[in-house]
Amino acid sequence: MPIAPVRLGVIPARAQSTRFPYKVLAPIAGVPLVQRVWEAARQSRLLYKVVIATDCERIAQTVSGFGGEVIMTPSSLPSGTDRVFYAIQALQADIVVNLQGDEPLLEPASIDALIEGFENDFTFDIATLAVPGDEPSELQSPHVVKVRADRNGRAEDFSRSAFDSDQPFLKHLGIYAFRRAALERFCQLPPSPREQGERLEQLRALENGMTIKVVTWPRGTIAVDIPEDVARVEAVLRERT
């Protein structure tokens, strides 16, 4: 019987967010944001372990307080993906899932769908989630990242601008599954020109010939980017109870 791959979830959690410093510690209905993400990830059927990678002692103390496992990372790392790669150096993992620390409405089943749609298809180096777009205003918004994929789910492009197409668009959810070797290769590549222009890290992979599978999920989330997003998330949580 084949041995299942070892699947590890990592939540990068930095303190200094430009628009909302220490947002990962912001209480969401009384529970720190990063704890909500951790609790959702822990409910995944497929992740054997979930760790939180941070460069901040205050965040580390909060995580230890609710029972999470912390890995301290250097403040000099340029991105969350670099923080994830640093964190896994002493850990066993065949598949590494980069879980954004600002997604308190993350569904455990979406993590499993991402892994299941990817791990046995070795034509892909990376996988990510996308949801159907249904708001015309979002199509034009630079704050909503759009994805274009072919019929086999292979990502062709990501952009903050609208694609020239009459087809319904897909909104990107910034959750990634990497094969370990692909994550190492990605972090060794220099930032690409389009990546820097669009401020989209995944373009580095495409511009260097790496393949990304787009797994479609039916429901979007609300990421916490600014303080006003906390109330929006809490309203959704009240609807669910």
PDB file of C-alpha atoms in Angstrom:
ATOM      1  CA  MET A   1       0.000   0.000   0.000  1.00  0.00           C
ATOM      2  CA  PRO A   2       1.500   3.404  -0.972  1.00  0.00           C
ATOM      3  CA  ILE A   3       2.668   5.603   1.881  1.00  0.00           C
ATOM      4  CA  ALA A   4       0.718   8.869   2.040  1.00  0.00           C
ATOM      5  CA  PRO A   5       2.731  12.083   1.658  1.00  0.00           C
ATOM      6  CA  VAL A   6       3.474  14.051   4.806  1.00  0.00           C
ATOM      7  CA  ARG A   7       1.419  17.248   4.658  1.00  0.00           C
ATOM      8  CA  LEU A   8       2.358  20.221   6.821  1.00  0.00           C
ATOM      9  CA  GLY A   9       0.481  23.497   7.314  1.00  0.00           C
ATOM     10  CA  VAL A  10       2.398  26.682   8.105  1.00  0.00           C
ATOM     11  CA  ILE A  11       0.804  30.003   9.078  1.00  0.00           C
ATOM     12  CA  PRO A  12       3.206  32.930   8.599  1.00  0.00           C
ATOM     13  CA  ALA A  13       2.328  35.613  11.133  1.00  0.00           C
ATOM     14  CA  ARG A  14       4.238  38.887  11.126  1.00  0.00           C
ATOM     15  CA  ALA A  15       3.593  41.856  13.375  1.00  0.00           C
ATOM     16  CA  GLN A  16       4.223  44.773  11.030  1.00  0.00           C
ATOM     17  CA  SER A  17       1.390  45.009   8.536  1.00  0.00           C
ATOM     18  CA  THR A  18       1.343  48.405   6.826  1.00  0.00           C
ATOM     19  CA  ARG A  19      -2.395  49.020   7.085  1.00  0.00           C
ATOM     20  CA  PHE A  20      -3.087  47.095  10.294  1.00  0.00           C
ATOM     21  CA  PRO A  21      -0.087  46.428  12.588  1.00  0.00           C
ATOM     22  CA  TYR A  22      -0.432  43.354  14.816  1.00  0.00           C
ATOM     23  CA  LYS A  23      -3.597  42.383  12.976  1.00  0.00           C
ATOM     24  CA  VAL A  24      -2.963  38.670  13.620  1.00  0.00           C
ATOM     25  CA  LEU A  25      -3.595  39.423  17.308  1.00  0.00           C
ATOM     26  CA  ALA A  26      -6.798  41.383  16.670  1.00  0.00           C
ATOM     27  CA  PRO A  27      -9.720  39.822  18.564  1.00  0.00           C
ATOM     28  CA  ILE A  28     -12.394  38.355  16.291  1.00  0.00           C
ATOM     29  CA  ALA A  29     -15.452  37.811  18.500  1.00  0.00           C
ATOM     30  CA  GLY A  30     -13.043  37.523  21.421  1.00  0.00           C
ATOM     31  CA  VAL A  31     -10.571  35.133  19.774  1.00  0.00           C
ATOM     32  CA  PRO A  32      -7.232  36.293  18.273  1.00  0.00           C
ATOM     33  CA  LEU A  33      -7.266  36.254  14.480  1.00  0.00           C
ATOM     34  CA  VAL A  34      -4.294  33.901  14.228  1.00  0.00           C
ATOM     35  CA  GLN A  35      -5.971  31.464  16.624  1.00  0.00           C
ATOM     36  CA  ARG A  36      -9.049  31.296  14.386  1.00  0.00           C
ATOM     37  CA  VAL A  37      -6.882  30.423  11.382  1.00  0.00           C
ATOM     38  CA  TRP A  38      -4.988  27.821  13.428  1.00  0.00           C
ATOM     39  CA  GLU A  39      -8.208  26.237  14.713  1.00  0.00           C
ATOM     40  CA  ALA A  40      -9.594  25.950  11.181  1.00  0.00           C
ATOM     41  CA  ALA A  41      -6.362  24.423   9.877  1.00  0.00           C
ATOM     42  CA  ARG A  42      -6.286  21.918  12.742  1.00  0.00           C
ATOM     43  CA  GLN A  43      -9.652  20.600  11.564  1.00  0.00           C
ATOM     44  CA  SER A  44      -8.199  19.602   8.195  1.00  0.00           C
ATOM     45  CA  ARG A  45      -8.356  15.846   7.640  1.00  0.00           C
ATOM     46  CA  LEU A  46      -5.074  15.814   5.741  1.00  0.00           C
ATOM     47  CA  LEU A  47      -2.632  18.079   7.574  1.00  0.00           C
ATOM     48  CA  TYR A  48      -0.603  16.111  10.090  1.00  0.00           C
ATOM     49  CA  LYS A  49       0.695  19.248  11.819  1.00  0.00           C
ATOM     50  CA  VAL A  50       0.074  23.011  11.797  1.00  0.00           C
ATOM     51  CA  VAL A  51       2.765  25.436  12.949  1.00  0.00           C
ATOM     52  CA  ILE A  52       2.893  29.220  13.182  1.00  0.00           C
ATOM     53  CA  ALA A  53       5.999  31.018  11.927  1.00  0.00           C
ATOM     54  CA  THR A  54       6.621  34.469  13.370  1.00  0.00           C
ATOM     55  CA  ASP A  55       9.393  36.957  14.037  1.00  0.00           C
ATOM     56  CA  CYS A  56       7.540  38.550  16.965  1.00  0.00           C
ATOM     57  CA  GLU A  57       7.818  37.449  20.584  1.00  0.00           C
ATOM     58  CA  ARG A  58       4.438  38.970  21.442  1.00  0.00           C
ATOM     59  CA  ILE A  59       2.757  36.853  18.750  1.00  0.00           C
ATOM     60  CA  ALA A  60       4.726  33.801  19.864  1.00  0.00           C
ATOM     61  CA  GLN A  61       3.510  34.218  23.450  1.00  0.00           C
ATOM     62  CA  THR A  62      -0.101  34.473  22.292  1.00  0.00           C
ATOM     63  CA  VAL A  63       0.248  31.336  20.173  1.00  0.00           C
ATOM     64  CA  SER A  64       1.838  29.393  23.019  1.00  0.00           C
ATOM     65  CA  GLY A  65      -1.021  30.563  25.229  1.00  0.00           C
ATOM     66  CA  PHE A  66      -3.662  28.855  23.101  1.00  0.00           C
ATOM     67  CA  GLY A  67      -1.561  25.721  22.587  1.00  0.00           C
ATOM     68  CA  GLY A  68      -0.118  26.368  19.149  1.00  0.00           C
ATOM     69  CA  GLU A  69       3.374  25.390  18.016  1.00  0.00           C
ATOM     70  CA  VAL A  70       5.630  28.354  17.233  1.00  0.00           C
ATOM     71  CA  ILE A  71       8.744  28.579  15.097  1.00  0.00           C
ATOM     72  CA  MET A  72      10.677  31.825  15.383  1.00  0.00           C
ATOM     73  CA  THR A  73      11.977  33.268  12.111  1.00  0.00           C
ATOM     74  CA  PRO A  74      14.306  36.186  11.301  1.00  0.00           C
ATOM     75  CA  SER A  75      12.725  39.606  10.803  1.00  0.00           C
ATOM     76  CA  SER A  76      14.847  40.070   7.687  1.00  0.00           C
ATOM     77  CA  LEU A  77      12.918  37.529   5.613  1.00  0.00           C
ATOM     78  CA  PRO A  78      11.253  39.356   2.709  1.00  0.00           C
ATOM     79  CA  SER A  79       7.930  37.491   2.491  1.00  0.00           C
ATOM     80  CA  GLY A  80       5.534  35.080   4.130  1.00  0.00           C
ATOM     81  CA  THR A  81       6.638  32.347   1.730  1.00  0.00           C
ATOM     82  CA  ASP A  82      10.253  32.805   2.828  1.00  0.00           C
ATOM     83  CA  ARG A  83       9.042  32.576   6.428  1.00  0.00           C
ATOM     84  CA  VAL A  84       7.269  29.299   5.600  1.00  0.00           C
ATOM     85  CA  PHE A  85      10.378  27.843   3.968  1.00  0.00           C
ATOM     86  CA  TYR A  86      12.562  28.850   6.918  1.00  0.00           C
ATOM     87  CA  ALA A  87      10.108  27.243   9.332  1.00  0.00           C
ATOM     88  CA  ILE A  88      10.109  23.813   7.688  1.00  0.00           C
ATOM     89  CA  GLN A  89      13.881  23.274   7.676  1.00  0.00           C
ATOM     90  CA  ALA A  90      13.848  20.959  10.673  1.00  0.00           C
ATOM     91  CA  LEU A  91      10.434  19.430   9.927  1.00  0.00           C
ATOM     92  CA  GLN A  92       9.335  16.505   7.817  1.00  0.00           C
ATOM     93  CA  ALA A  93       7.056  17.516   4.949  1.00  0.00           C
ATOM     94  CA  ASP A  94       6.389  16.392   1.382  1.00  0.00           C
ATOM     95  CA  ILE A  95       3.557  18.879   0.846  1.00  0.00           C
ATOM     96  CA  VAL A  96       3.711  22.300   2.517  1.00  0.00           C
ATOM     97  CA  VAL A  97       0.546  24.411   2.725  1.00  0.00           C
ATOM     98  CA  ASN A  98       1.068  28.152   3.187  1.00  0.00           C
ATOM     99  CA  LEU A  99      -1.967  29.305   5.178  1.00  0.00           C
ATOM    100  CA  GLN A 100      -2.504  33.050   5.318  1.00  0.00           C
ATOM    101  CA  GLY A 101      -2.698  34.383   8.870  1.00  0.00           C
ATOM    102  CA  ASP A 102      -5.408  36.917   8.009  1.00  0.00           C
ATOM    103  CA  GLU A 103      -8.115  34.460   6.832  1.00  0.00           C
ATOM    104  CA  PRO A 104     -10.335  33.796   9.875  1.00  0.00           C
ATOM    105  CA  LEU A 105     -13.158  32.343   7.737  1.00  0.00           C
ATOM    106  CA  LEU A 106     -10.941  29.694   6.175  1.00  0.00           C
ATOM    107  CA  GLU A 107     -12.809  26.390   5.783  1.00  0.00           C
ATOM    108  CA  PRO A 108     -10.989  23.182   6.715  1.00  0.00           C
ATOM    109  CA  ALA A 109     -12.588  21.408   3.751  1.00  0.00           C
ATOM    110  CA  SER A 110     -11.050  23.952   1.365  1.00  0.00           C
ATOM    111  CA  ILE A 111      -7.571  23.011   2.628  1.00  0.00           C
ATOM    112  CA  ASP A 112      -8.317  19.350   1.969  1.00  0.00           C
ATOM    113  CA  ALA A 113      -9.704  20.123  -1.495  1.00  0.00           C
ATOM    114  CA  LEU A 114      -6.515  22.022  -2.323  1.00  0.00           C
ATOM    115  CA  ILE A 115      -4.333  19.082  -1.262  1.00  0.00           C
ATOM    116  CA  GLU A 116      -6.482  16.399  -2.895  1.00  0.00           C
ATOM    117  CA  GLY A 117      -6.597  18.276  -6.189  1.00  0.00           C
ATOM    118  CA  PHE A 118      -2.837  18.536  -6.344  1.00  0.00           C
ATOM    119  CA  GLU A 119      -0.679  16.015  -4.562  1.00  0.00           C
ATOM    120  CA  ASN A 120      -1.081  13.102  -7.009  1.00  0.00           C
ATOM    121  CA  ASP A 121      -0.844  15.226 -10.154  1.00  0.00           C
ATOM    122  CA  PHE A 122       2.899  15.591 -10.569  1.00  0.00           C
ATOM    123  CA  THR A 123       2.571  17.870 -13.588  1.00  0.00           C
ATOM    124  CA  PHE A 124       2.129  20.701 -11.060  1.00  0.00           C
ATOM    125  CA  ASP A 125       4.668  22.250  -8.692  1.00  0.00           C
ATOM    126  CA  ILE A 126       2.223  24.414  -6.725  1.00  0.00           C
ATOM    127  CA  ALA A 127      -1.528  24.632  -6.187  1.00  0.00           C
ATOM    128  CA  THR A 128      -3.756  27.479  -5.072  1.00  0.00           C
ATOM    129  CA  LEU A 129      -7.445  28.205  -4.504  1.00  0.00           C
ATOM    130  CA  ALA A 130      -9.818  30.410  -6.474  1.00  0.00           C
ATOM    131  CA  VAL A 131     -13.518  31.193  -6.184  1.00  0.00           C
ATOM    132  CA  PRO A 132     -16.008  32.299  -8.851  1.00  0.00           C
ATOM    133  CA  GLY A 133     -16.279  36.072  -9.176  1.00  0.00           C
ATOM    134  CA  ASP A 134     -19.793  37.492  -9.239  1.00  0.00           C
ATOM    135  CA  GLU A 135     -19.431  41.212  -8.572  1.00  0.00           C
ATOM    136  CA  PRO A 136     -18.660  43.509 -11.526  1.00  0.00           C
ATOM    137  CA  SER A 137     -17.019  45.979  -9.151  1.00  0.00           C
ATOM    138  CA  GLU A 138     -14.553  43.297  -8.044  1.00  0.00           C
ATOM    139  CA  LEU A 139     -13.531  42.669 -11.632  1.00  0.00           C
ATOM    140  CA  GLN A 140     -12.232  46.230 -11.848  1.00  0.00           C
ATOM    141  CA  SER A 141     -10.842  46.462  -8.321  1.00  0.00           C
ATOM    142  CA  PRO A 142      -7.032  46.309  -7.970  1.00  0.00           C
ATOM    143  CA  HIS A 143      -7.555  44.875  -4.485  1.00  0.00           C
ATOM    144  CA  VAL A 144      -9.108  41.711  -5.963  1.00  0.00           C
ATOM    145  CA  VAL A 145      -6.579  39.407  -7.615  1.00  0.00           C
ATOM    146  CA  LYS A 146      -7.919  37.700 -10.702  1.00  0.00           C
ATOM    147  CA  VAL A 147      -6.844  34.280 -12.024  1.00  0.00           C
ATOM    148  CA  ARG A 148      -6.937  32.929 -15.547  1.00  0.00           C
ATOM    149  CA  ALA A 149      -6.627  29.158 -15.949  1.00  0.00           C
ATOM    150  CA  ASP A 150      -6.987  26.721 -18.831  1.00  0.00           C
ATOM    151  CA  ARG A 151      -9.516  23.889 -18.962  1.00  0.00           C
ATOM    152  CA  ASN A 152      -7.146  21.595 -17.044  1.00  0.00           C
ATOM    153  CA  GLY A 153      -6.852  24.058 -14.172  1.00  0.00           C
ATOM    154  CA  ARG A 154      -3.362  25.214 -15.094  1.00  0.00           C
ATOM    155  CA  ALA A 155      -2.806  28.849 -14.127  1.00  0.00           C
ATOM    156  CA  GLU A 156      -2.017  31.047 -17.111  1.00  0.00           C
ATOM    157  CA  ASP A 157      -1.910  34.414 -15.377  1.00  0.00           C
ATOM    158  CA  PHE A 158      -2.693  36.398 -12.241  1.00  0.00           C
ATOM    159  CA  SER A 159      -3.422  40.105 -12.252  1.00  0.00           C
ATOM    160  CA  ARG A 160      -4.941  42.947 -10.289  1.00  0.00           C
ATOM    161  CA  SER A 161      -6.354  44.245 -13.567  1.00  0.00           C
ATOM    162  CA  ALA A 162      -9.342  42.746 -15.357  1.00  0.00           C
ATOM    163  CA  PHE A 163      -8.577  40.163 -18.019  1.00  0.00           C
ATOM    164  CA  ASP A 164      -9.915  40.880 -21.491  1.00  0.00           C
ATOM    165  CA  SER A 165     -12.529  38.130 -21.581  1.00  0.00           C
ATOM    166  CA  ASP A 166     -16.285  37.665 -21.636  1.00  0.00           C
ATOM    167  CA  GLN A 167     -15.970  34.597 -19.422  1.00  0.00           C
ATOM    168  CA  PRO A 168     -16.807  34.689 -15.682  1.00  0.00           C
ATOM    169  CA  PHE A 169     -13.712  35.517 -13.705  1.00  0.00           C
ATOM    170  CA  LEU A 170     -12.040  33.712 -10.841  1.00  0.00           C
ATOM    171  CA  LYS A 171     -10.907  35.462  -7.670  1.00  0.00           C
ATOM    172  CA  HIS A 172      -7.670  34.245  -6.170  1.00  0.00           C
ATOM    173  CA  LEU A 173      -7.476  33.096  -2.550  1.00  0.00           C
ATOM    174  CA  GLY A 174      -3.871  33.359  -1.411  1.00  0.00           C
ATOM    175  CA  ILE A 175      -3.499  29.862   0.011  1.00  0.00           C
ATOM    176  CA  TYR A 176      -0.801  27.691  -1.579  1.00  0.00           C
ATOM    177  CA  ALA A 177       0.267  24.068  -1.507  1.00  0.00           C
ATOM    178  CA  PHE A 178       3.890  23.445  -2.533  1.00  0.00           C
ATOM    179  CA  ARG A 179       5.858  20.311  -3.116  1.00  0.00           C
ATOM    180  CA  ARG A 180       8.841  20.699  -0.837  1.00  0.00           C
ATOM    181  CA  ALA A 181      11.352  20.888  -3.693  1.00  0.00           C
ATOM    182  CA  ALA A 182       9.193  23.465  -5.472  1.00  0.00           C
ATOM    183  CA  LEU A 183       9.064  25.655  -2.366  1.00  0.00           C
ATOM    184  CA  GLU A 184      12.850  25.513  -2.077  1.00  0.00           C
ATOM    185  CA  ARG A 185      13.288  26.410  -5.738  1.00  0.00           C
ATOM    186  CA  PHE A 186      10.765  29.257  -5.508  1.00  0.00           C
ATOM    187  CA  CYS A 187      12.521  30.847  -2.534  1.00  0.00           C
ATOM    188  CA  GLN A 188      15.853  30.727  -4.340  1.00  0.00           C
ATOM    189  CA  LEU A 189      14.525  32.654  -7.357  1.00  0.00           C
ATOM    190  CA  PRO A 190      14.889  36.439  -7.467  1.00  0.00           C
ATOM    191  CA  PRO A 191      11.696  38.547  -7.613  1.00  0.00           C
ATOM    192  CA  SER A 192      10.493  38.845 -11.200  1.00  0.00           C
ATOM    193  CA  PRO A 193       9.644  42.107 -13.009  1.00  0.00           C
ATOM    194  CA  ARG A 194       5.888  41.479 -13.183  1.00  0.00           C
ATOM    195  CA  GLU A 195       5.840  40.269  -9.605  1.00  0.00           C
ATOM    196  CA  GLN A 196       7.287  43.594  -8.496  1.00  0.00           C
ATOM    197  CA  GLY A 197       4.970  45.597 -10.746  1.00  0.00           C
ATOM    198  CA  GLU A 198       1.766  43.811  -9.692  1.00  0.00           C
ATOM    199  CA  ARG A 199       2.916  42.964  -6.148  1.00  0.00           C
ATOM    200  CA  LEU A 200       1.915  39.332  -6.754  1.00  0.00           C
ATOM    201  CA  GLU A 201       4.457  36.789  -5.598  1.00  0.00           C
ATOM    202  CA  GLN A 202       2.942  33.918  -7.598  1.00  0.00           C
ATOM    203  CA  LEU A 203       3.972  35.582 -10.861  1.00  0.00           C
ATOM    204  CA  ARG A 204       7.575  34.711  -9.986  1.00  0.00           C
ATOM    205  CA  ALA A 205       6.674  31.040 -10.305  1.00  0.00           C
ATOM    206  CA  LEU A 206       4.951  31.453 -13.674  1.00  0.00           C
ATOM    207  CA  GLU A 207       7.709  33.638 -15.096  1.00  0.00           C
ATOM    208  CA  ASN A 208      10.234  30.936 -14.220  1.00  0.00           C
ATOM    209  CA  GLY A 209       8.330  28.059 -15.781  1.00  0.00           C
ATOM    210  CA  MET A 210       6.815  26.621 -12.612  1.00  0.00           C
ATOM    211  CA  THR A 211       3.316  25.179 -12.911  1.00  0.00           C
ATOM    212  CA  ILE A 212       0.424  26.198 -10.662  1.00  0.00           C
ATOM    213  CA  LYS A 213      -2.826  24.266 -10.411  1.00  0.00           C
ATOM    214  CA  VAL A 214      -5.947  26.317  -9.697  1.00  0.00           C
ATOM    215  CA  VAL A 215      -8.436  24.443  -7.510  1.00  0.00           C
ATOM    216  CA  THR A 216     -11.874  26.043  -7.541  1.00  0.00           C
ATOM    217  CA  TRP A 217     -13.768  26.417  -4.261  1.00  0.00           C
ATOM    218  CA  PRO A 218     -17.400  27.594  -4.207  1.00  0.00           C
ATOM    219  CA  ARG A 219     -17.213  30.130  -1.367  1.00  0.00           C
ATOM    220  CA  GLY A 220     -14.987  33.120  -0.793  1.00  0.00           C
ATOM    221  CA  THR A 221     -13.604  34.426   2.474  1.00  0.00           C
ATOM    222  CA  ILE A 222     -13.089  37.833   4.053  1.00  0.00           C
ATOM    223  CA  ALA A 223      -9.436  38.566   4.717  1.00  0.00           C
ATOM    224  CA  VAL A 224      -8.622  41.010   7.499  1.00  0.00           C
ATOM    225  CA  ASP A 225      -6.570  43.753   5.832  1.00  0.00           C
ATOM    226  CA  ILE A 226      -7.778  46.826   7.731  1.00  0.00           C
ATOM    227  CA  PRO A 227      -9.472  47.299  11.149  1.00  0.00           C
ATOM    228  CA  GLU A 228     -12.893  47.713   9.527  1.00  0.00           C
ATOM    229  CA  ASP A 229     -12.711  44.131   8.233  1.00  0.00           C
ATOM    230  CA  VAL A 230     -13.029  42.779  11.779  1.00  0.00           C
ATOM    231  CA  ALA A 231     -16.691  43.839  11.982  1.00  0.00           C
ATOM    232  CA  ARG A 232     -17.387  42.279   8.578  1.00  0.00           C
ATOM    233  CA  VAL A 233     -15.965  38.946   9.711  1.00  0.00           C
ATOM    234  CA  GLU A 234     -17.831  39.060  13.014  1.00  0.00           C
ATOM    235  CA  ALA A 235     -21.098  39.656  11.130  1.00  0.00           C
ATOM    236  CA  VAL A 236     -20.509  36.478   9.106  1.00  0.00           C
ATOM    237  CA  LEU A 237     -19.709  34.517  12.267  1.00  0.00           C
ATOM    238  CA  ARG A 238     -22.974  35.681  13.853  1.00  0.00           C
ATOM    239  CA  GLU A 239     -24.878  34.471  10.787  1.00  0.00           C
ATOM    240  CA  ARG A 240     -23.298  31.041  11.141  1.00  0.00           C
ATOM    241  CA  THR A 241     -24.389  30.586  14.758  1.00  0.00           C
TER     242      THR A 241
END
